[in-house]
Short mmCIF file of C-alpha atoms in Angstrom, two decimals:
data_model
loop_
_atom_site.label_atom_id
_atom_site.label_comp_id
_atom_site.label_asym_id
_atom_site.label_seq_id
_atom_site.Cartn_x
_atom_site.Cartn_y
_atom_site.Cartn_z
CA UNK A 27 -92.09 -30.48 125.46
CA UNK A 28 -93.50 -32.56 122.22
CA UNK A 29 -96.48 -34.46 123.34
CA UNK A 30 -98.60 -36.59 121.09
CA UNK A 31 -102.21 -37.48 121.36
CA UNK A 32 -103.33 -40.29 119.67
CA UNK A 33 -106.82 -39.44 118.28
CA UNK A 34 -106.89 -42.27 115.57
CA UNK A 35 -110.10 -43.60 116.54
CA UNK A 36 -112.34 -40.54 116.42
CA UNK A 37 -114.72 -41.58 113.93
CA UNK A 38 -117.05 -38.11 113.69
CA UNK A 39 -120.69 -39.24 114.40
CA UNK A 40 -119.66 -42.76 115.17
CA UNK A 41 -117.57 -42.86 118.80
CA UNK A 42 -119.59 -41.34 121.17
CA UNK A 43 -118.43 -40.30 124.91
CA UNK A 44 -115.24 -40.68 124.01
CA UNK A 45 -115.37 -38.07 120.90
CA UNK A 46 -117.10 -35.48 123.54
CA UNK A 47 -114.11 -36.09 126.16
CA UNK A 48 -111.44 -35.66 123.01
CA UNK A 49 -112.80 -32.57 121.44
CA UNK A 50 -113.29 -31.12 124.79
CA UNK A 51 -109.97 -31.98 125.83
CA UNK A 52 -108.41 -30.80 123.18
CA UNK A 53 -110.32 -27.11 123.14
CA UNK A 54 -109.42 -26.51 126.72
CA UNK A 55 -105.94 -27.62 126.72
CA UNK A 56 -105.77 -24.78 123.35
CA UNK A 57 -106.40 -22.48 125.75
CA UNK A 58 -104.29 -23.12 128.83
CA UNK A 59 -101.34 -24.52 126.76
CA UNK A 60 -99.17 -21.77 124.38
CA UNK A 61 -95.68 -23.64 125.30
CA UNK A 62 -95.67 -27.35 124.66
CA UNK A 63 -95.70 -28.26 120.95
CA UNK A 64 -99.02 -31.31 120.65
CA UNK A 65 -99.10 -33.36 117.72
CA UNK A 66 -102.25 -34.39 117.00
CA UNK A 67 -102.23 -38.22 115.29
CA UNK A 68 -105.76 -38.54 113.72
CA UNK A 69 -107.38 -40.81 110.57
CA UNK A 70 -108.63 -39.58 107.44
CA UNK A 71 -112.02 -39.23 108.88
CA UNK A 72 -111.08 -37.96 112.37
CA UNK A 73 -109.37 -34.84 110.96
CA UNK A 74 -112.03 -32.27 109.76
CA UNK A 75 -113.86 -32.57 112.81
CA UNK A 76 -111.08 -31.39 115.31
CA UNK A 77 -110.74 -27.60 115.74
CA UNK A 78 -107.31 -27.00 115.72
CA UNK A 79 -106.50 -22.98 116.05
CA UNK A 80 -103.57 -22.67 118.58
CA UNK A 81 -100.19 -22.37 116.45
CA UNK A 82 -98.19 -24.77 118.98
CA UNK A 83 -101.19 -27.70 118.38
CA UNK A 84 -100.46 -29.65 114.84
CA UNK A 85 -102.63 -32.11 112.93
CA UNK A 86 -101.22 -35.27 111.64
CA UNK A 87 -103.40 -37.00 109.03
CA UNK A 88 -101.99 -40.80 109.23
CA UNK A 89 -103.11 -42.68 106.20
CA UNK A 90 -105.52 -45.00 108.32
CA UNK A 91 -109.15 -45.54 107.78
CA UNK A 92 -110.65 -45.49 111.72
CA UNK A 93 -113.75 -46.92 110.34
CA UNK A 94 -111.70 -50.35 109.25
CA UNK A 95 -111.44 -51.41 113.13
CA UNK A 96 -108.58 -54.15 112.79
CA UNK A 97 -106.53 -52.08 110.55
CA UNK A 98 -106.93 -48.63 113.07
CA UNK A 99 -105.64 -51.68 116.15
CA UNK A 100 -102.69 -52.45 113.72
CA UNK A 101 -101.51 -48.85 112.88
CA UNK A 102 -102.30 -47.55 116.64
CA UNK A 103 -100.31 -50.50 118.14
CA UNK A 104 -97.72 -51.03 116.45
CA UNK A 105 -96.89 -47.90 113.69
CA UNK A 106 -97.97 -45.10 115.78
CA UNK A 107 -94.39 -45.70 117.96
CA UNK A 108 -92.71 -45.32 114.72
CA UNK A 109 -94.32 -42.24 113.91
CA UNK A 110 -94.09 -40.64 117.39
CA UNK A 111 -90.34 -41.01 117.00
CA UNK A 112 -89.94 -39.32 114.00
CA UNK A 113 -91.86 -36.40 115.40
CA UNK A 114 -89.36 -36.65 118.53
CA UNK A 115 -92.35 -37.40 120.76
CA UNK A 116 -92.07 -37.50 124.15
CA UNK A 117 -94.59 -37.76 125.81
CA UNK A 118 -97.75 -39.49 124.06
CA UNK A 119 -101.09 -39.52 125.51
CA UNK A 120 -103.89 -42.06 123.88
CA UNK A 121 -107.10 -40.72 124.96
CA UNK A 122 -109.33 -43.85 124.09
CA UNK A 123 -108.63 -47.60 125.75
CA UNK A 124 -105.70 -48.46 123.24
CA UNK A 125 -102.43 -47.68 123.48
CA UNK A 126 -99.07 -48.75 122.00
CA UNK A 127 -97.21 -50.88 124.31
CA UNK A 128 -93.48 -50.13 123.45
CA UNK A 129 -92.97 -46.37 122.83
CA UNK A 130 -89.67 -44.44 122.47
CA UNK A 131 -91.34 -41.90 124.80
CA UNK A 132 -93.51 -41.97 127.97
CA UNK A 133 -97.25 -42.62 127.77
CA UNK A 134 -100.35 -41.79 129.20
CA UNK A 135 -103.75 -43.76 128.59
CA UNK A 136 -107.13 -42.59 128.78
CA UNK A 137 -109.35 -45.94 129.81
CA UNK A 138 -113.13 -44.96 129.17
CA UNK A 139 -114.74 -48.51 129.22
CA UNK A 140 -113.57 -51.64 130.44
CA UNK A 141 -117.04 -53.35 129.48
CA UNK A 142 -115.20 -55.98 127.55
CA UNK A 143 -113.93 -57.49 130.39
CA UNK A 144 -117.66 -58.12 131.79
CA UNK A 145 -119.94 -57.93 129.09
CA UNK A 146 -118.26 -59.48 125.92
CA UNK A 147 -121.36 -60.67 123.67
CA UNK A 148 -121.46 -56.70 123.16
CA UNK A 149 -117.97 -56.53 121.70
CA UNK A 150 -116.58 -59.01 118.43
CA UNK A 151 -114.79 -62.00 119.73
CA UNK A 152 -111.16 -61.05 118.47
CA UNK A 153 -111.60 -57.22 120.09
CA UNK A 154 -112.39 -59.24 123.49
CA UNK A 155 -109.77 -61.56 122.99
CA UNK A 156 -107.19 -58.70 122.09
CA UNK A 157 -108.24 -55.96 124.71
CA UNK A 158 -108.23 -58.44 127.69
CA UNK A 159 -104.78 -59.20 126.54
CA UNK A 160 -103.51 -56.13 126.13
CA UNK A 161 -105.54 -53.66 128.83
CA UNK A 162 -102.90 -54.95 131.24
CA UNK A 163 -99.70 -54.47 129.24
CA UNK A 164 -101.10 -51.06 127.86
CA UNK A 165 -101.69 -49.84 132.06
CA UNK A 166 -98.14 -51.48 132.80
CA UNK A 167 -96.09 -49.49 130.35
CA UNK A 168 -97.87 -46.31 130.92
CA UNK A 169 -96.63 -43.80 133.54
CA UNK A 170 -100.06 -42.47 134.60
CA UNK A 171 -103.46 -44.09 133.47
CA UNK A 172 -106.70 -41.97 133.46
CA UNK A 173 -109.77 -43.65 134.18
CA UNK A 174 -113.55 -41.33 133.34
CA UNK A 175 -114.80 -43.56 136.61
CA UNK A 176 -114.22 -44.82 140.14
CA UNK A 177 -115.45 -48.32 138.74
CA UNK A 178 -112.90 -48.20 135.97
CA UNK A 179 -110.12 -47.52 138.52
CA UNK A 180 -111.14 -49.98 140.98
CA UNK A 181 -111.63 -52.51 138.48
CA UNK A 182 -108.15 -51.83 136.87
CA UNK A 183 -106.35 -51.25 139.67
CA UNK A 184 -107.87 -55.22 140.79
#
């Protein structure tokens, strides 16, 4: 199988949690995994700081800056699908709250934080907007959803 992981946002130093949970996810799943073929979509940035060994796991540098927020949004919502189907994707999992909507393939989501929904002085005003929006779509059109919390799944699952 082709699966795709959309690591666009890692932003080494910069993301946190969710950097931990990708470079750990990504290491174990090296070891279990010698049979599915994982494309790795990651920014400029992102790229050195992933540890890619296994021969059947591929980095794919998409000419993105993560650190330019509204730009990484654009290219993760709505060029990502484009590039997933060139690499015959088909299964794509986006491992941090943001995930395209219409695929050519099935998705999974990783939701970490669902603080904008409750706490959006913390968050820029069009992020809010745009993630209240689409959080629903993204968990609609995705054929599993992993949540890092009980909360998160309750409050999703609401």
């Amino acid at each position: 199988m082709r699966i795709g992981i959309n690591a666009l946002y890692l932003i080494p130093g910069k993301t946190g949690g969710m950097s931990v949970y990708l470079i750990n996810y990504l290491k174990y799943l090296q070891e279990i995994d010698t049979e599915n073929e994982y494309y790795i979509y990651t920014s400029t940035e992102g790229a050195a700081s992933l540890n890619i060994t296994a021969p059947n796991f591929h980095k794919v540098r998409c000419p993105m800056p993560a650190r330019l927020r509204s730009f990484h949004y654009f290219w993760e919502l709505f060029i990502l699908p484009f590039q997933a189907l060139k690499d015959r994707i088909e299964l794509l999992h986006s491992t941090a709250n943001i995930a395209p909507i219409y695929l050519p393939c099935k998705s999974v989501i990783t939701i970490h934080d669902i603080r904008p929904y409750f706490i959006s002085s913390d968050f820029p005003r069009s992020f809010t907007y745009m993630y209240k929006k689409l959080l629903p779509l993204m968990a609609k059109h995705a054929a599993r959803v992993i949540t890092v919390s009980e909360y998160s799944k309750k409050a999703i699952s609401d």
